[in-house]
Amino acid sequence: MNVPLLDLVGQYRAIKDEVLPALQAVIESQQFIMGPSIAQLEAKVAELSHARHGIGCASGTDALLLPLKALNLKPGDEVITTPFTFFATAGTIHNAGGRPVFVDIDPDTFNIDPAAVAAAVTPRTRAIMPVHLYGQMAEMERLLVIAGRHGLKIVEDAAQAIGARRSIDGVWRMAGELGWATGYSFFPSKNLGAWGDAGMIVTSDDAAAERLRKLRLHGGAKQYHHEEVGTNSRLDTVQAAVLLAKLPHLAEWSEKRREHAAYYGQGLSGLTAVRPPVVAPGNEHIFHQYTLRVDRRDALQVYLKGKGIGNAIYYPVPLHRQPCFADLRYPAGSLPRSEEAALEVISLPIYPELERAQLDYVIDAIREYYR
Ligand SMILES: Cc1ncc(COP(=O)(O)O)c(C=O)c1O
């Protein structure tokens, strides 16, 4: 049997009769730049996020970069973030002119540890950038207290977490609801994936939304008039049409992922060498990734590949140990929980279209390996 890490062709086959006409409509209209699907998608994603504004842009990376640029960071200004994430989280802080300050993670959820954030605040701190890693929200309520105390902005990296939510004081709060601004990625492999690069910012700050709309269009609201220097980071209309057609399926897809996660969890229970993902109390995980901690990880990876089971390591080198950030001087061992996670994690196939027999095959293979 073959169980790929991801099977986008399966999803395509299931929904092509809905997506292709939407695509065709854009082609017939020839309105490729800032066509009407963009505002429609922005409104829907903002609504899903309990936010007032959606601002489509070219990628998830730009959906983080533009809000960080809107902070007008000066050299030496600090943004506290996690090193256990995709590169764009810290790359955008650097590219917006800031200095990433890495703090360690909660070993259960892999998300940023609020106590470590509180301890890292300095007079130069301007913002906190939590990542809702693998589709599970960080402890926003604790981060909000720290941000409020020190006058900091929170930029949520929700690239992996569209539709994730967290019950805070008995109220469901969405990814994208509580931070000052939030970046989503619609990279094709994401729970809501485009057919190319795409991203979106959401915010409930009216003035910030207006500014971010300009920043994605060369810094001007009116063509050929530029109040500041922005860039071209428009969301492609073709991608917006694809995403609009897919969006009605997002909730059922994420539910399927949760079902698969529960099934894996049962199937792998009792193995001391395997620690399935922990869902923190109050969180509704969307399982963008299903990530275990395991003993003898590298050998397991080779074994699974040999059995035709796709898998991946997200992420093998925490960002504080990347050569490009050597000048930030985080020695080996400085953020031990992130470094340990990088050695122990492995992600398994979790896409909605997986069949029971495939899940059983993966479970049996892992049980066999640790027998
Ligand atoms: C945590 C995280 N941040 C940022 C990004 C950047 O998104 P994109 O690849 O759409 O630029 C990604 C996605 O790859 C991500 O997983």
Short mmCIF file of C-alpha atoms and ligand atoms in Angstrom, two decimals:
data_model
loop_
_atom_site.label_atom_id
_atom_site.label_comp_id
_atom_site.label_asym_id
_atom_site.label_seq_id
_atom_site.Cartn_x
_atom_site.Cartn_y
_atom_site.Cartn_z
CA MET A 1 0.00 0.00 0.00
CA ASN A 2 1.05 3.59 -0.58
CA VAL A 3 0.02 6.37 1.79
CA PRO A 4 1.40 9.68 0.56
CA LEU A 5 1.93 12.50 3.04
CA LEU A 6 -0.59 14.54 1.08
CA ASP A 7 -2.85 13.77 -1.86
CA LEU A 8 -4.08 16.96 -3.46
CA VAL A 9 -5.24 15.08 -6.54
CA GLY A 10 -7.86 13.27 -4.44
CA GLN A 11 -9.25 16.59 -3.24
CA TYR A 12 -9.17 18.00 -6.77
CA ARG A 13 -11.19 15.08 -8.13
CA ALA A 14 -13.80 15.50 -5.41
CA ILE A 15 -14.41 19.22 -5.96
CA LYS A 16 -13.37 19.98 -9.51
CA ASP A 17 -16.98 20.43 -10.67
CA GLU A 18 -17.30 23.27 -8.17
CA VAL A 19 -13.93 24.92 -8.68
CA LEU A 20 -13.48 24.74 -12.44
CA PRO A 21 -16.60 26.81 -13.27
CA ALA A 22 -15.44 29.49 -10.79
CA LEU A 23 -12.06 29.53 -12.49
CA GLN A 24 -13.65 29.64 -15.90
CA ALA A 25 -15.74 32.65 -14.84
CA VAL A 26 -12.57 34.59 -13.99
CA ILE A 27 -11.05 33.62 -17.32
CA GLU A 28 -14.17 34.64 -19.23
CA SER A 29 -14.20 38.00 -17.46
CA GLN A 30 -10.45 38.49 -17.98
CA GLN A 31 -10.44 40.42 -14.67
CA PHE A 32 -7.28 38.90 -13.31
CA ILE A 33 -6.17 41.80 -11.14
CA MET A 34 -8.28 42.75 -8.10
CA GLY A 35 -11.41 41.07 -9.50
CA PRO A 36 -14.59 40.75 -7.45
CA SER A 37 -13.75 37.34 -5.94
CA ILE A 38 -11.07 39.01 -3.85
CA ALA A 39 -13.43 41.23 -1.81
CA GLN A 40 -15.87 38.31 -1.48
CA LEU A 41 -13.18 36.03 -0.11
CA GLU A 42 -11.85 38.79 2.17
CA ALA A 43 -15.31 39.27 3.69
CA LYS A 44 -15.78 35.54 4.26
CA VAL A 45 -12.36 34.92 5.81
CA ALA A 46 -12.77 37.99 8.05
CA GLU A 47 -16.15 36.67 9.18
CA LEU A 48 -14.74 33.22 9.91
CA SER A 49 -11.99 34.88 11.97
CA HIS A 50 -14.41 37.15 13.89
CA ALA A 51 -12.43 40.07 12.44
CA ARG A 52 -13.59 43.21 10.65
CA HIS A 53 -11.25 43.21 7.70
CA GLY A 54 -9.59 40.75 5.37
CA ILE A 55 -6.78 41.92 3.11
CA GLY A 56 -5.80 39.38 0.49
CA CYS A 57 -2.15 39.28 -0.48
CA ALA A 58 0.27 37.25 -2.54
CA SER A 59 1.39 34.70 0.08
CA GLY A 60 1.30 33.81 3.73
CA THR A 61 4.77 35.26 4.01
CA ASP A 62 3.51 38.65 2.81
CA ALA A 63 0.50 38.34 5.12
CA LEU A 64 3.04 38.44 7.99
CA LEU A 65 5.51 40.84 6.41
CA LEU A 66 3.02 43.63 5.68
CA PRO A 67 1.64 43.93 9.26
CA LEU A 68 5.21 43.86 10.58
CA LYS A 69 6.13 46.63 8.13
CA ALA A 70 3.13 48.59 9.37
CA LEU A 71 4.76 48.59 12.82
CA ASN A 72 7.53 50.87 11.44
CA LEU A 73 10.23 48.90 13.25
CA LYS A 74 13.51 50.70 13.81
CA PRO A 75 16.91 48.96 13.92
CA GLY A 76 17.17 47.07 17.19
CA ASP A 77 13.40 46.84 17.71
CA GLU A 78 12.52 43.37 18.94
CA VAL A 79 9.73 40.95 18.10
CA ILE A 80 9.41 37.95 20.40
CA THR A 81 8.61 34.71 18.64
CA THR A 82 9.11 30.95 18.66
CA PRO A 83 12.02 29.24 16.94
CA PHE A 84 9.99 26.08 16.36
CA THR A 85 8.15 27.13 13.22
CA PHE A 86 8.47 27.58 9.48
CA PHE A 87 11.20 30.00 8.44
CA ALA A 88 8.82 32.77 7.31
CA THR A 89 7.88 33.60 10.90
CA ALA A 90 11.31 34.96 11.73
CA GLY A 91 12.34 35.79 8.17
CA THR A 92 9.56 38.37 7.96
CA ILE A 93 10.57 39.96 11.28
CA HIS A 94 14.08 40.38 9.88
CA ASN A 95 12.83 41.66 6.52
CA ALA A 96 10.57 44.21 8.22
CA GLY A 97 13.66 45.64 9.91
CA GLY A 98 13.20 44.02 13.31
CA ARG A 99 15.22 41.64 15.42
CA PRO A 100 13.68 38.25 16.15
CA VAL A 101 13.92 37.33 19.84
CA PHE A 102 13.41 33.60 20.18
CA VAL A 103 11.90 32.05 23.29
CA ASP A 104 11.21 28.42 24.05
CA ILE A 105 8.02 26.42 23.57
CA ASP A 106 5.53 24.50 25.63
CA PRO A 107 6.69 20.89 25.21
CA ASP A 108 3.12 19.55 24.95
CA THR A 109 1.65 21.84 22.29
CA PHE A 110 4.90 23.00 20.63
CA ASN A 111 3.52 26.56 20.85
CA ILE A 112 5.30 29.58 22.33
CA ASP A 113 5.54 29.52 26.14
CA PRO A 114 3.89 32.69 27.53
CA ALA A 115 6.08 32.63 30.67
CA ALA A 116 9.17 32.72 28.45
CA VAL A 117 7.64 35.59 26.48
CA ALA A 118 7.05 37.59 29.67
CA ALA A 119 10.66 37.03 30.72
CA ALA A 120 12.00 38.21 27.34
CA VAL A 121 10.28 41.61 27.19
CA THR A 122 12.74 44.55 27.10
CA PRO A 123 12.31 48.27 26.45
CA ARG A 124 13.00 47.49 22.76
CA THR A 125 10.19 44.93 22.43
CA ARG A 126 7.50 46.05 20.00
CA ALA A 127 5.48 42.95 19.26
CA ILE A 128 4.85 39.29 20.03
CA MET A 129 4.41 36.84 17.17
CA PRO A 130 2.85 33.56 18.30
CA VAL A 131 2.45 30.75 15.78
CA HIS A 132 -0.59 28.49 16.02
CA LEU A 133 1.58 25.55 15.11
CA TYR A 134 0.19 22.54 13.26
CA GLY A 135 -3.32 24.06 13.59
CA GLN A 136 -3.61 24.50 17.36
CA MET A 137 -3.93 27.96 18.89
CA ALA A 138 -1.30 29.35 21.23
CA GLU A 139 -2.31 30.59 24.68
CA MET A 140 -3.63 33.91 23.41
CA GLU A 141 -5.24 34.98 26.69
CA ARG A 142 -1.89 34.92 28.50
CA LEU A 143 -0.10 36.63 25.62
CA LEU A 144 -2.75 39.36 25.57
CA VAL A 145 -2.09 40.12 29.24
CA ILE A 146 1.65 40.50 28.55
CA ALA A 147 0.99 42.60 25.44
CA GLY A 148 -1.44 44.82 27.36
CA ARG A 149 0.99 45.32 30.22
CA HIS A 150 3.81 46.48 27.94
CA GLY A 151 1.90 48.13 25.08
CA LEU A 152 2.92 45.48 22.51
CA LYS A 153 1.14 44.41 19.35
CA ILE A 154 0.37 40.74 18.70
CA VAL A 155 0.83 39.54 15.13
CA GLU A 156 -0.60 36.01 14.90
CA ASP A 157 1.05 33.61 12.52
CA ALA A 158 -2.06 31.58 11.69
CA ALA A 159 -0.61 30.24 8.44
CA GLN A 160 -1.45 26.70 9.59
CA ALA A 161 -4.54 27.47 11.63
CA ILE A 162 -7.47 28.85 9.66
CA GLY A 163 -10.66 27.94 11.52
CA ALA A 164 -8.87 26.86 14.71
CA ARG A 165 -10.49 28.11 17.89
CA ARG A 166 -9.97 28.27 21.62
CA SER A 167 -12.51 28.54 24.39
CA ILE A 168 -11.52 31.43 26.64
CA ASP A 169 -13.75 32.15 29.66
CA GLY A 170 -16.40 29.96 28.03
CA VAL A 171 -16.39 31.86 24.70
CA TRP A 172 -15.02 30.46 21.43
CA ARG A 173 -12.30 32.74 20.07
CA MET A 174 -11.03 32.20 16.57
CA ALA A 175 -7.49 32.26 15.26
CA GLY A 176 -7.27 35.80 13.88
CA GLU A 177 -9.73 37.28 16.37
CA LEU A 178 -7.58 38.37 19.29
CA GLY A 179 -4.30 39.56 17.80
CA TRP A 180 -3.79 43.02 16.33
CA ALA A 181 -3.22 41.46 12.91
CA THR A 182 -3.04 37.88 11.67
CA GLY A 183 -1.48 36.26 8.64
CA TYR A 184 -2.97 33.24 6.87
CA SER A 185 -1.30 31.15 4.20
CA PHE A 186 -3.25 29.50 1.41
CA PHE A 187 -0.23 27.53 0.19
CA PRO A 188 -1.68 24.51 -1.69
CA SER A 189 -0.98 22.03 1.13
CA LYS A 190 -2.77 24.09 3.78
CA ASN A 191 -6.25 23.10 5.10
CA LEU A 192 -7.60 25.79 2.77
CA GLY A 193 -5.16 25.67 -0.13
CA ALA A 194 -5.06 27.70 -3.33
CA TRP A 195 -3.76 26.46 -6.66
CA GLY A 196 -0.62 28.52 -6.25
CA ASP A 197 0.68 31.02 -3.71
CA ALA A 198 -1.85 33.13 -1.80
CA GLY A 199 -2.37 34.61 1.65
CA MET A 200 -4.53 36.96 3.69
CA ILE A 201 -4.23 39.34 6.60
CA VAL A 202 -7.16 39.82 8.97
CA THR A 203 -7.47 42.63 11.50
CA SER A 204 -10.17 44.52 13.34
CA ASP A 205 -8.15 47.75 13.45
CA ASP A 206 -9.79 49.98 10.83
CA ALA A 207 -6.81 52.29 10.42
CA ALA A 208 -4.39 49.37 10.11
CA ALA A 209 -6.63 47.74 7.50
CA GLU A 210 -6.61 50.87 5.40
CA ARG A 211 -2.85 51.11 5.62
CA LEU A 212 -2.33 47.42 4.85
CA ARG A 213 -4.55 47.69 1.78
CA LYS A 214 -2.25 50.43 0.54
CA LEU A 215 0.95 48.62 1.44
CA ARG A 216 -0.03 45.68 -0.79
CA LEU A 217 -0.59 48.12 -3.69
CA HIS A 218 2.63 50.13 -3.77
CA GLY A 219 1.56 52.33 -0.87
CA GLY A 220 -1.30 54.17 -2.52
CA ALA A 221 -5.10 54.06 -2.37
CA LYS A 222 -5.36 55.84 -5.71
CA GLN A 223 -3.47 54.61 -8.74
CA TYR A 224 -0.21 56.51 -9.39
CA HIS A 225 -0.46 58.37 -6.05
CA HIS A 226 1.78 56.99 -3.30
CA GLU A 227 1.60 58.08 0.32
CA GLU A 228 4.35 55.65 1.28
CA VAL A 229 6.46 52.96 -0.31
CA GLY A 230 4.60 49.66 -0.48
CA THR A 231 4.92 46.68 -2.77
CA ASN A 232 2.93 44.53 -5.17
CA SER A 233 1.39 41.85 -3.02
CA ARG A 234 -2.08 41.52 -4.50
CA LEU A 235 -3.99 38.29 -4.12
CA ASP A 236 -4.45 36.77 -7.57
CA THR A 237 -8.12 36.79 -8.63
CA VAL A 238 -7.81 33.24 -9.98
CA GLN A 239 -6.63 32.07 -6.56
CA ALA A 240 -9.42 33.98 -4.81
CA ALA A 241 -11.98 32.20 -7.02
CA VAL A 242 -10.47 28.79 -6.20
CA LEU A 243 -10.44 29.59 -2.48
CA LEU A 244 -14.04 30.87 -2.51
CA ALA A 245 -15.17 27.62 -4.10
CA LYS A 246 -13.24 25.56 -1.55
CA LEU A 247 -14.14 27.55 1.57
CA PRO A 248 -17.58 25.92 2.12
CA HIS A 249 -15.74 22.60 2.55
CA LEU A 250 -13.21 23.82 5.11
CA ALA A 251 -15.20 22.93 8.25
CA GLU A 252 -15.93 19.37 7.05
CA TRP A 253 -12.32 18.88 5.97
CA SER A 254 -11.00 20.00 9.36
CA GLU A 255 -13.56 17.73 11.08
CA LYS A 256 -12.28 14.80 9.03
CA ARG A 257 -8.74 15.61 10.08
CA ARG A 258 -9.85 15.60 13.74
CA GLU A 259 -11.48 12.20 13.20
CA HIS A 260 -8.30 10.82 11.66
CA ALA A 261 -6.26 12.24 14.55
CA ALA A 262 -8.54 10.55 17.08
CA TYR A 263 -8.26 7.27 15.17
CA TYR A 264 -4.46 7.46 15.09
CA GLY A 265 -4.48 8.35 18.79
CA GLN A 266 -6.46 5.20 19.63
CA GLY A 267 -4.45 3.02 17.30
CA LEU A 268 -1.13 4.16 18.70
CA SER A 269 -2.11 4.15 22.36
CA GLY A 270 -0.05 2.08 24.73
CA LEU A 271 3.21 2.56 22.83
CA THR A 272 5.60 4.23 25.24
CA ALA A 273 7.96 5.18 22.41
CA VAL A 274 5.23 7.22 20.70
CA ARG A 275 3.68 10.38 22.15
CA PRO A 276 0.64 11.48 20.10
CA PRO A 277 -0.15 15.20 19.87
CA VAL A 278 -1.61 16.86 22.95
CA VAL A 279 -4.65 19.08 22.43
CA ALA A 280 -4.58 21.70 25.18
CA PRO A 281 -7.80 22.12 27.18
CA GLY A 282 -10.15 24.54 25.43
CA ASN A 283 -8.52 24.16 22.01
CA GLU A 284 -10.20 22.92 18.86
CA HIS A 285 -7.29 21.75 16.72
CA ILE A 286 -7.60 21.73 12.94
CA PHE A 287 -4.73 19.24 12.51
CA HIS A 288 -3.00 20.89 9.63
CA GLN A 289 -0.31 18.45 10.71
CA TYR A 290 -0.51 15.32 12.83
CA THR A 291 2.80 15.39 14.64
CA LEU A 292 4.07 12.77 17.05
CA ARG A 293 7.08 12.73 19.31
CA VAL A 294 8.86 9.42 18.99
CA ASP A 295 11.96 7.55 20.07
CA ARG A 296 14.49 6.64 17.36
CA ARG A 297 12.86 9.14 15.01
CA ASP A 298 15.34 9.13 12.14
CA ALA A 299 15.28 5.34 11.81
CA LEU A 300 11.47 5.38 11.98
CA GLN A 301 11.42 7.86 9.13
CA VAL A 302 13.51 5.58 6.92
CA TYR A 303 11.38 2.57 7.87
CA LEU A 304 8.10 4.35 7.04
CA LYS A 305 9.43 5.52 3.70
CA GLY A 306 10.35 1.92 2.93
CA LYS A 307 6.76 0.93 3.66
CA GLY A 308 5.41 3.57 1.27
CA ILE A 309 4.22 5.83 4.09
CA GLY A 310 4.81 9.53 3.50
CA ASN A 311 6.04 11.57 6.45
CA ALA A 312 7.98 14.73 7.16
CA ILE A 313 9.93 16.50 9.86
CA TYR A 314 8.45 19.90 10.70
CA TYR A 315 10.98 21.28 11.61
CA PRO A 316 14.46 19.72 11.77
CA VAL A 317 16.43 22.87 12.69
CA PRO A 318 14.88 25.43 15.03
CA LEU A 319 15.26 28.95 13.70
CA HIS A 320 17.62 30.15 16.45
CA ARG A 321 20.12 27.57 15.14
CA GLN A 322 19.86 28.54 11.46
CA PRO A 323 23.12 29.85 9.98
CA CYS A 324 21.42 33.05 8.80
CA PHE A 325 20.65 33.98 12.42
CA ALA A 326 24.11 33.09 13.81
CA ASP A 327 24.73 36.75 14.60
CA LEU A 328 21.81 36.66 17.05
CA ARG A 329 24.01 34.36 19.17
CA TYR A 330 21.80 31.59 20.44
CA PRO A 331 24.20 28.74 21.25
CA ALA A 332 23.25 25.08 21.05
CA GLY A 333 21.24 24.23 24.17
CA SER A 334 19.94 27.78 24.66
CA LEU A 335 16.32 26.82 23.83
CA PRO A 336 16.35 23.15 24.85
CA ARG A 337 12.65 22.34 24.42
CA SER A 338 12.67 23.51 20.81
CA GLU A 339 15.90 21.67 20.12
CA GLU A 340 14.54 18.48 21.65
CA ALA A 341 11.31 18.76 19.64
CA ALA A 342 13.34 19.15 16.44
CA LEU A 343 14.97 15.78 17.16
CA GLU A 344 11.81 13.92 18.12
CA VAL A 345 8.94 15.06 15.88
CA ILE A 346 7.54 13.31 12.85
CA SER A 347 4.37 14.21 10.96
CA LEU A 348 2.10 11.57 9.41
CA PRO A 349 -0.48 11.76 6.60
CA ILE A 350 -3.67 13.44 7.92
CA TYR A 351 -5.49 14.82 4.85
CA PRO A 352 -9.30 14.44 4.84
CA GLU A 353 -9.50 11.99 1.92
CA LEU A 354 -7.48 9.29 3.75
CA GLU A 355 -9.29 6.01 4.04
CA ARG A 356 -9.58 3.79 7.10
CA ALA A 357 -7.46 1.09 5.48
CA GLN A 358 -4.68 3.61 4.94
CA LEU A 359 -4.83 4.80 8.56
CA ASP A 360 -4.76 1.16 9.71
CA TYR A 361 -1.75 0.50 7.51
CA VAL A 362 0.14 3.42 9.07
CA ILE A 363 -0.84 2.39 12.61
CA ASP A 364 0.13 -1.25 12.02
CA ALA A 365 3.47 -0.23 10.55
CA ILE A 366 4.34 1.94 13.55
CA ARG A 367 3.20 -0.72 16.03
CA GLU A 368 5.30 -3.26 14.18
CA TYR A 369 8.35 -0.98 14.30
CA TYR A 370 8.16 -0.52 18.07
CA ARG A 371 7.30 -4.13 18.87
C1 LIG B 1 3.97 28.82 10.26
C2 LIG B 1 4.05 29.39 8.87
N1 LIG B 1 4.29 30.70 8.72
C3 LIG B 1 4.35 31.26 7.50
C4 LIG B 1 4.17 30.53 6.35
C5 LIG B 1 4.35 31.20 5.04
O1 LIG B 1 3.30 31.02 4.16
P1 LIG B 1 3.54 30.98 2.56
O2 LIG B 1 4.25 29.72 2.25
O3 LIG B 1 2.14 31.03 2.02
O4 LIG B 1 4.32 32.20 2.20
C6 LIG B 1 3.89 29.16 6.46
C7 LIG B 1 3.60 28.30 5.28
O5 LIG B 1 4.32 27.76 4.58
C8 LIG B 1 3.85 28.57 7.75
O6 LIG B 1 3.64 27.26 7.90
#
